CSV table of C-alpha atoms in Angstrom, one decimal:
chain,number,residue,atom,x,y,z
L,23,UNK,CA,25.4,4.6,-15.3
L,24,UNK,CA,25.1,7.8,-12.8
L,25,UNK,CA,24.6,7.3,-9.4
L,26,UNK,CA,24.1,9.3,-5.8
L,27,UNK,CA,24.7,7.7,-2.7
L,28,UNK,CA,23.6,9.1,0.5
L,29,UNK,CA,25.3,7.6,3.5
L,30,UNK,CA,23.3,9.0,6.2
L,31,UNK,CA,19.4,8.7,6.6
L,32,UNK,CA,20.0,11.3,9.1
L,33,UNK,CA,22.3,14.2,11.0
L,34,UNK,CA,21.5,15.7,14.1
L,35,UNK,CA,22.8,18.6,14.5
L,36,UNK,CA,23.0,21.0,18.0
L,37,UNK,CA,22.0,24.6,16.6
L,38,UNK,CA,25.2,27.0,16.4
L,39,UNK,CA,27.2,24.1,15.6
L,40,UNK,CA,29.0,23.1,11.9
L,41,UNK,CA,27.0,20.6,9.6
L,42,UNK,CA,27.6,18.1,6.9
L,43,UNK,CA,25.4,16.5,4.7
L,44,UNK,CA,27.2,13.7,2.9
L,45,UNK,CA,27.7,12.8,-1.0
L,46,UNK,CA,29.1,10.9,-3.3
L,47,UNK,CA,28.3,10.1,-7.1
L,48,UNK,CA,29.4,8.0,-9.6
L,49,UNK,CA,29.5,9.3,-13.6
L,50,UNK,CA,31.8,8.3,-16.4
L,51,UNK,CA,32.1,11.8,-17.6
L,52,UNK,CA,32.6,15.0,-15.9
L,53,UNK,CA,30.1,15.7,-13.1
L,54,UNK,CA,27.3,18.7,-12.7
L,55,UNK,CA,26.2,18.3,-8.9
L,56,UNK,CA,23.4,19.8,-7.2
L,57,UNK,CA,21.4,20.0,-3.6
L,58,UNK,CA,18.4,20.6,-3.2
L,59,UNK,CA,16.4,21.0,-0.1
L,60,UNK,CA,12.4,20.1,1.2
L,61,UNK,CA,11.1,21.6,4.0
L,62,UNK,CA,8.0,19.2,5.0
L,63,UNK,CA,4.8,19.1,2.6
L,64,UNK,CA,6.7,21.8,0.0
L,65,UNK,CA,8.5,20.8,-3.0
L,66,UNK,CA,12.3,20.7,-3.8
L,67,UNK,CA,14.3,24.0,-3.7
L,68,UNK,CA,17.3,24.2,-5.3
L,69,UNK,CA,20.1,25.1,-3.1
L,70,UNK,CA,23.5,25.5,-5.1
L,71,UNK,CA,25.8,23.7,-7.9
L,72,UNK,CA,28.9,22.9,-9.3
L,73,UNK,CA,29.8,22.8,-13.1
L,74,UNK,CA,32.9,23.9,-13.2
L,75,UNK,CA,35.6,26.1,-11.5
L,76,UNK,CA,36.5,26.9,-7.9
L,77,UNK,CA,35.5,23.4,-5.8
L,78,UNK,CA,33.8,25.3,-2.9
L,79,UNK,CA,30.6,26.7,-4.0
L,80,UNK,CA,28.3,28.6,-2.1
L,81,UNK,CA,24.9,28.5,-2.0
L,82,UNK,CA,21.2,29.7,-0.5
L,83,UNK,CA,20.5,30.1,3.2
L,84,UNK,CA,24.5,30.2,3.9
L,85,UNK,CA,24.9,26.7,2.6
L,86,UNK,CA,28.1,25.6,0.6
L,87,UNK,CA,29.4,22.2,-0.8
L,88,UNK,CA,32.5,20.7,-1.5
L,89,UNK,CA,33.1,19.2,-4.5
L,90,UNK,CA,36.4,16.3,-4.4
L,91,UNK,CA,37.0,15.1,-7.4
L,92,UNK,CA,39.5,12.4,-6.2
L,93,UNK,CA,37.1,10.8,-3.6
L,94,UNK,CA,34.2,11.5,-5.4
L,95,UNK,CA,32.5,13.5,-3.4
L,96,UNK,CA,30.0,16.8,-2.8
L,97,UNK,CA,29.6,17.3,0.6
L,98,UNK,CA,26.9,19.8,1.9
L,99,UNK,CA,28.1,22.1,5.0
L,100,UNK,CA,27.1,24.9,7.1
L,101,UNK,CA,29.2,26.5,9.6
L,102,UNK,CA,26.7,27.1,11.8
L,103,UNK,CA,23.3,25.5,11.5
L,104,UNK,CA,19.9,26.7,12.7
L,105,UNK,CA,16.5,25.0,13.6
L,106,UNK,CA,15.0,26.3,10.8
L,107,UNK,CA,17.7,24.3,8.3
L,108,UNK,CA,15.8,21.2,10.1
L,109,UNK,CA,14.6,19.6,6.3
L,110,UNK,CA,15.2,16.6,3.8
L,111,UNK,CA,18.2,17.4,1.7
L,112,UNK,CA,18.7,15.7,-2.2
L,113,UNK,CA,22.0,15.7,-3.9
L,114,UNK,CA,21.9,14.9,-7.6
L,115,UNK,CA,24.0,14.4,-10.5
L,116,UNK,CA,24.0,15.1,-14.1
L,117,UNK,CA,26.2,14.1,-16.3
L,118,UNK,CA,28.3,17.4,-17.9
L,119,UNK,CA,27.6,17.7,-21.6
L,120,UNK,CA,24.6,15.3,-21.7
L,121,UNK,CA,20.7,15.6,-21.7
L,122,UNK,CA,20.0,12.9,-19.1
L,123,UNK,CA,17.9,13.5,-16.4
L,124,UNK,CA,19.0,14.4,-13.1
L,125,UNK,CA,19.2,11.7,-10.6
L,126,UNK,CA,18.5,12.3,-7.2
L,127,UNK,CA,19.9,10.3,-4.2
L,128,UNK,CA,17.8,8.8,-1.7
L,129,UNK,CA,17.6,12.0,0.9
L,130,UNK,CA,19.1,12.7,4.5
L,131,UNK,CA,17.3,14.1,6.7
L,132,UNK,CA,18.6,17.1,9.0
L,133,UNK,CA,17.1,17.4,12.3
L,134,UNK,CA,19.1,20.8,14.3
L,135,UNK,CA,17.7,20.7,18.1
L,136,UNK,CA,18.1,23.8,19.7
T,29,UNK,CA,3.1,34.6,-8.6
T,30,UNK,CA,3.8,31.0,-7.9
T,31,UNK,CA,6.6,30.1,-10.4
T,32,UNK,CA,5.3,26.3,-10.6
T,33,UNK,CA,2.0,25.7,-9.7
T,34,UNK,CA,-0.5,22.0,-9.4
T,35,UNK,CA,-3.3,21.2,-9.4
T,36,UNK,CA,-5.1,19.7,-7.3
T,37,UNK,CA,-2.8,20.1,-3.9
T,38,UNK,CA,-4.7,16.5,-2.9
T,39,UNK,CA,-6.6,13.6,-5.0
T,40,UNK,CA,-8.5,10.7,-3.4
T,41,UNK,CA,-9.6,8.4,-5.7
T,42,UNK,CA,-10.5,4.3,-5.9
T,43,UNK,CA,-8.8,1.7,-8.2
T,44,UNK,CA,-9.3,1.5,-11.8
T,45,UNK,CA,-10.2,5.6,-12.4
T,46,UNK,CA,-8.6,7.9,-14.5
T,47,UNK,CA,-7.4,10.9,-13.1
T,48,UNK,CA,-5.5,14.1,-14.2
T,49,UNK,CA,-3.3,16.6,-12.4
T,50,UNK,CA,-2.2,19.8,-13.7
T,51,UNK,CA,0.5,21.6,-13.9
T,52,UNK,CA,2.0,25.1,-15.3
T,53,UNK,CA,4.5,27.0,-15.1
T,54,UNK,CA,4.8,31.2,-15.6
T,55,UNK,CA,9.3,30.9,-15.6
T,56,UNK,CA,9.6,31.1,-19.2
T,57,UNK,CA,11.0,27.6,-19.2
T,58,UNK,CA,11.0,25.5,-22.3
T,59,UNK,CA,11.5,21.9,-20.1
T,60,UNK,CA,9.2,20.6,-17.6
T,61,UNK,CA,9.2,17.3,-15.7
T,62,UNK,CA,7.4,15.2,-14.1
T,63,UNK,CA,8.6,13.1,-10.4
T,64,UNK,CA,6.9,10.6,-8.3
T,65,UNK,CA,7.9,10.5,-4.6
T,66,UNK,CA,7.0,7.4,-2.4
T,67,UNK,CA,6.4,7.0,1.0
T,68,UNK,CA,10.0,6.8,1.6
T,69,UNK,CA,10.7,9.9,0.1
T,70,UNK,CA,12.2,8.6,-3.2
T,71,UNK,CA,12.4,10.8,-5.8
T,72,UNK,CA,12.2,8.9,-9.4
T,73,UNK,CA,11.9,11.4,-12.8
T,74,UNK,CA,8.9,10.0,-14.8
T,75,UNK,CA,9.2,12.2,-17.8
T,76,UNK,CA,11.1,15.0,-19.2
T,77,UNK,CA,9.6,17.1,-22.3
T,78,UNK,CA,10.3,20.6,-24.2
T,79,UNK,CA,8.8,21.4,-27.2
T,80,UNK,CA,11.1,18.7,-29.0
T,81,UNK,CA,11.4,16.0,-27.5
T,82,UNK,CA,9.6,13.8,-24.4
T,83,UNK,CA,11.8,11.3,-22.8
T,84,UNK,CA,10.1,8.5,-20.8
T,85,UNK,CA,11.7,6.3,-17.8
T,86,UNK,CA,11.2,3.2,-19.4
T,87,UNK,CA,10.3,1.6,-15.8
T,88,UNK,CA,7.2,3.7,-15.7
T,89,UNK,CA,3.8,2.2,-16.5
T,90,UNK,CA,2.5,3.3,-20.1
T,91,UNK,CA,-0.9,3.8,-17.5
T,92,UNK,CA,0.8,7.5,-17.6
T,93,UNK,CA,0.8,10.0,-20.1
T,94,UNK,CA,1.6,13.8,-20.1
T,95,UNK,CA,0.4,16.1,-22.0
T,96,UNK,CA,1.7,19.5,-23.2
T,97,UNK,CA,-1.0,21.8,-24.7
T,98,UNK,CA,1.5,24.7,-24.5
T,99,UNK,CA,5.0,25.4,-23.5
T,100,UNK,CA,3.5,26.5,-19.1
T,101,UNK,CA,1.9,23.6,-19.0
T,102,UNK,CA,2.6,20.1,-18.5
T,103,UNK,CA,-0.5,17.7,-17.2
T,104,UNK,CA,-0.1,14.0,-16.6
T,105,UNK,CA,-2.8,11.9,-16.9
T,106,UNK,CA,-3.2,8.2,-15.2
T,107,UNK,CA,-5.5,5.4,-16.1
T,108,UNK,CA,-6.9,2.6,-15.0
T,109,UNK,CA,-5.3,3.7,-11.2
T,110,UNK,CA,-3.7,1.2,-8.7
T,111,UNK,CA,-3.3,0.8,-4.9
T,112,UNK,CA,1.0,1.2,-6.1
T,113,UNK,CA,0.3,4.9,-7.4
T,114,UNK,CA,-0.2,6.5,-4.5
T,115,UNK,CA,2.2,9.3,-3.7
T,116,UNK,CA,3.4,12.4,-4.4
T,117,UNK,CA,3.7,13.9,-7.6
T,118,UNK,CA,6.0,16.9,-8.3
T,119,UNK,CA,5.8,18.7,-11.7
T,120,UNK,CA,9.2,20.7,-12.2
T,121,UNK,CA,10.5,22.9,-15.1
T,122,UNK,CA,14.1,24.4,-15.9
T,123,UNK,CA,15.7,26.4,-18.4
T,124,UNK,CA,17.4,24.7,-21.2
T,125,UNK,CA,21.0,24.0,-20.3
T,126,UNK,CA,20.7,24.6,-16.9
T,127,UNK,CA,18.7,21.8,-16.7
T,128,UNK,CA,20.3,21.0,-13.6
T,129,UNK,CA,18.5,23.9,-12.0
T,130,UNK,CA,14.9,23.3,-11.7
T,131,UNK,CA,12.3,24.7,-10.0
T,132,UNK,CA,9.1,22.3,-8.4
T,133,UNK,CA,5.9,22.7,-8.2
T,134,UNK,CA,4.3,21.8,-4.3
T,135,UNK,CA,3.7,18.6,-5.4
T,136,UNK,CA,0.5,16.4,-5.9
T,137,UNK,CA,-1.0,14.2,-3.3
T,138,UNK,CA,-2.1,11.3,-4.6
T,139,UNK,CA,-4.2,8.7,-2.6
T,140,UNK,CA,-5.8,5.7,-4.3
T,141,UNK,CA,-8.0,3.2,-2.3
């Protein structure tokens, strides 16, 4: 079965400074990754994703991820983050070549202070 | 032009109505989902449908239905409602293969007392 894990229920960040948004999944095929973002009372907005190809992959708002396929892993990072990226971010998986449904892991919400 | 839109924004209802919210979407999509988010910010899929085919989470109640008059749109409709339903609903739609990519509506507010 897929799965996302989440470590963190939250970062806080200091604005200006680099940021990472852990992930990891778990498929038995090959892996189609995605974040997506939610700014408070608004729905999801998708962010980047990885199918294939080059492992860094850049994304909206000057976001990019990370994808590892030895550790599993699609880490979300920003070099430099800004008060505005404050937000609940979703990774999610999908398995590659299948119609299943994406599933989302739990959330981690990004706080930047100025 | 809002890509995804719902209706209504918020729903306050009691236990045991049936309700509706609406949803459509102007993308040209040919999939549309629905999601429930609770108050901890879980985000479960409820359905999936396109023209061919509707797939249901098997762990949600067969209270909910959706209904698709037409390709935009994509209401769900919920009967007989309990305390447990209250939360957000989002209505989403993506393209075919990139299903991976979708695009959500502002979601659904759903109170029941």
């Amino acid at each position: 079965a897929q799965s996302v894990a989440q470590p963190e229920d939250q970062v806080n960040v200091a604005e200006g400074n680099p940021l990472t948004v852990k992930c990891t999944y778990s498929v038995s095929g090959n892996p189609y990754l995605f974040w997506y973002v939610q700014y408070p009372n608004r729905g999801l907005q998708f962010l980047l994703k990885y199918i294939t190809g080059d492992n860094l992959v850049k994304g909206s708002y000057g976001f990019e991820a990370e994808f590892n396929k030895s550790q599993t892993s699609f880490h979300l990072k920003k070099p430099s983050a800004l008060v505005s990226d404050s937000a609940l971010y979703f990774c999610a998986v999908r398995e590659g070549g299948s119609q299943g449904n994406l599933i989302f892991g739990k959330g981690t919400k990004l706080s930047v202070k100025p | 032009d809002t890509a995804v839109s719902q209706t209504p924004k918020y729903l306050v209802t009691q236990m045991g109505n049936d309700k509706s919210i609406k949803c459509e979407q102007n993308l040209g999509h040919d999939t549309m989902y629905w999601y429930k988010q609770d108050s901890k910010k879980f985000l479960k899929i409820m359905f999936s449908y396109n023209n061919k085919e509707l797939i249901i989470n098997e762990t949600v109640p067969n209270r909910f239905s959706p209904k698709s008059p037409d390709k935009a749109h994509l209401n769900l409709h919920i009967n007989s409602l309990e305390l447990g339903d209250s939360a957000v609903y989002f209505c989403a739609s993506s393209l075919g293969g990139r299903a991976g990519e979708q695009y959500f509506g502002p979601g659904t507010r759903l109170t029941v007392t």
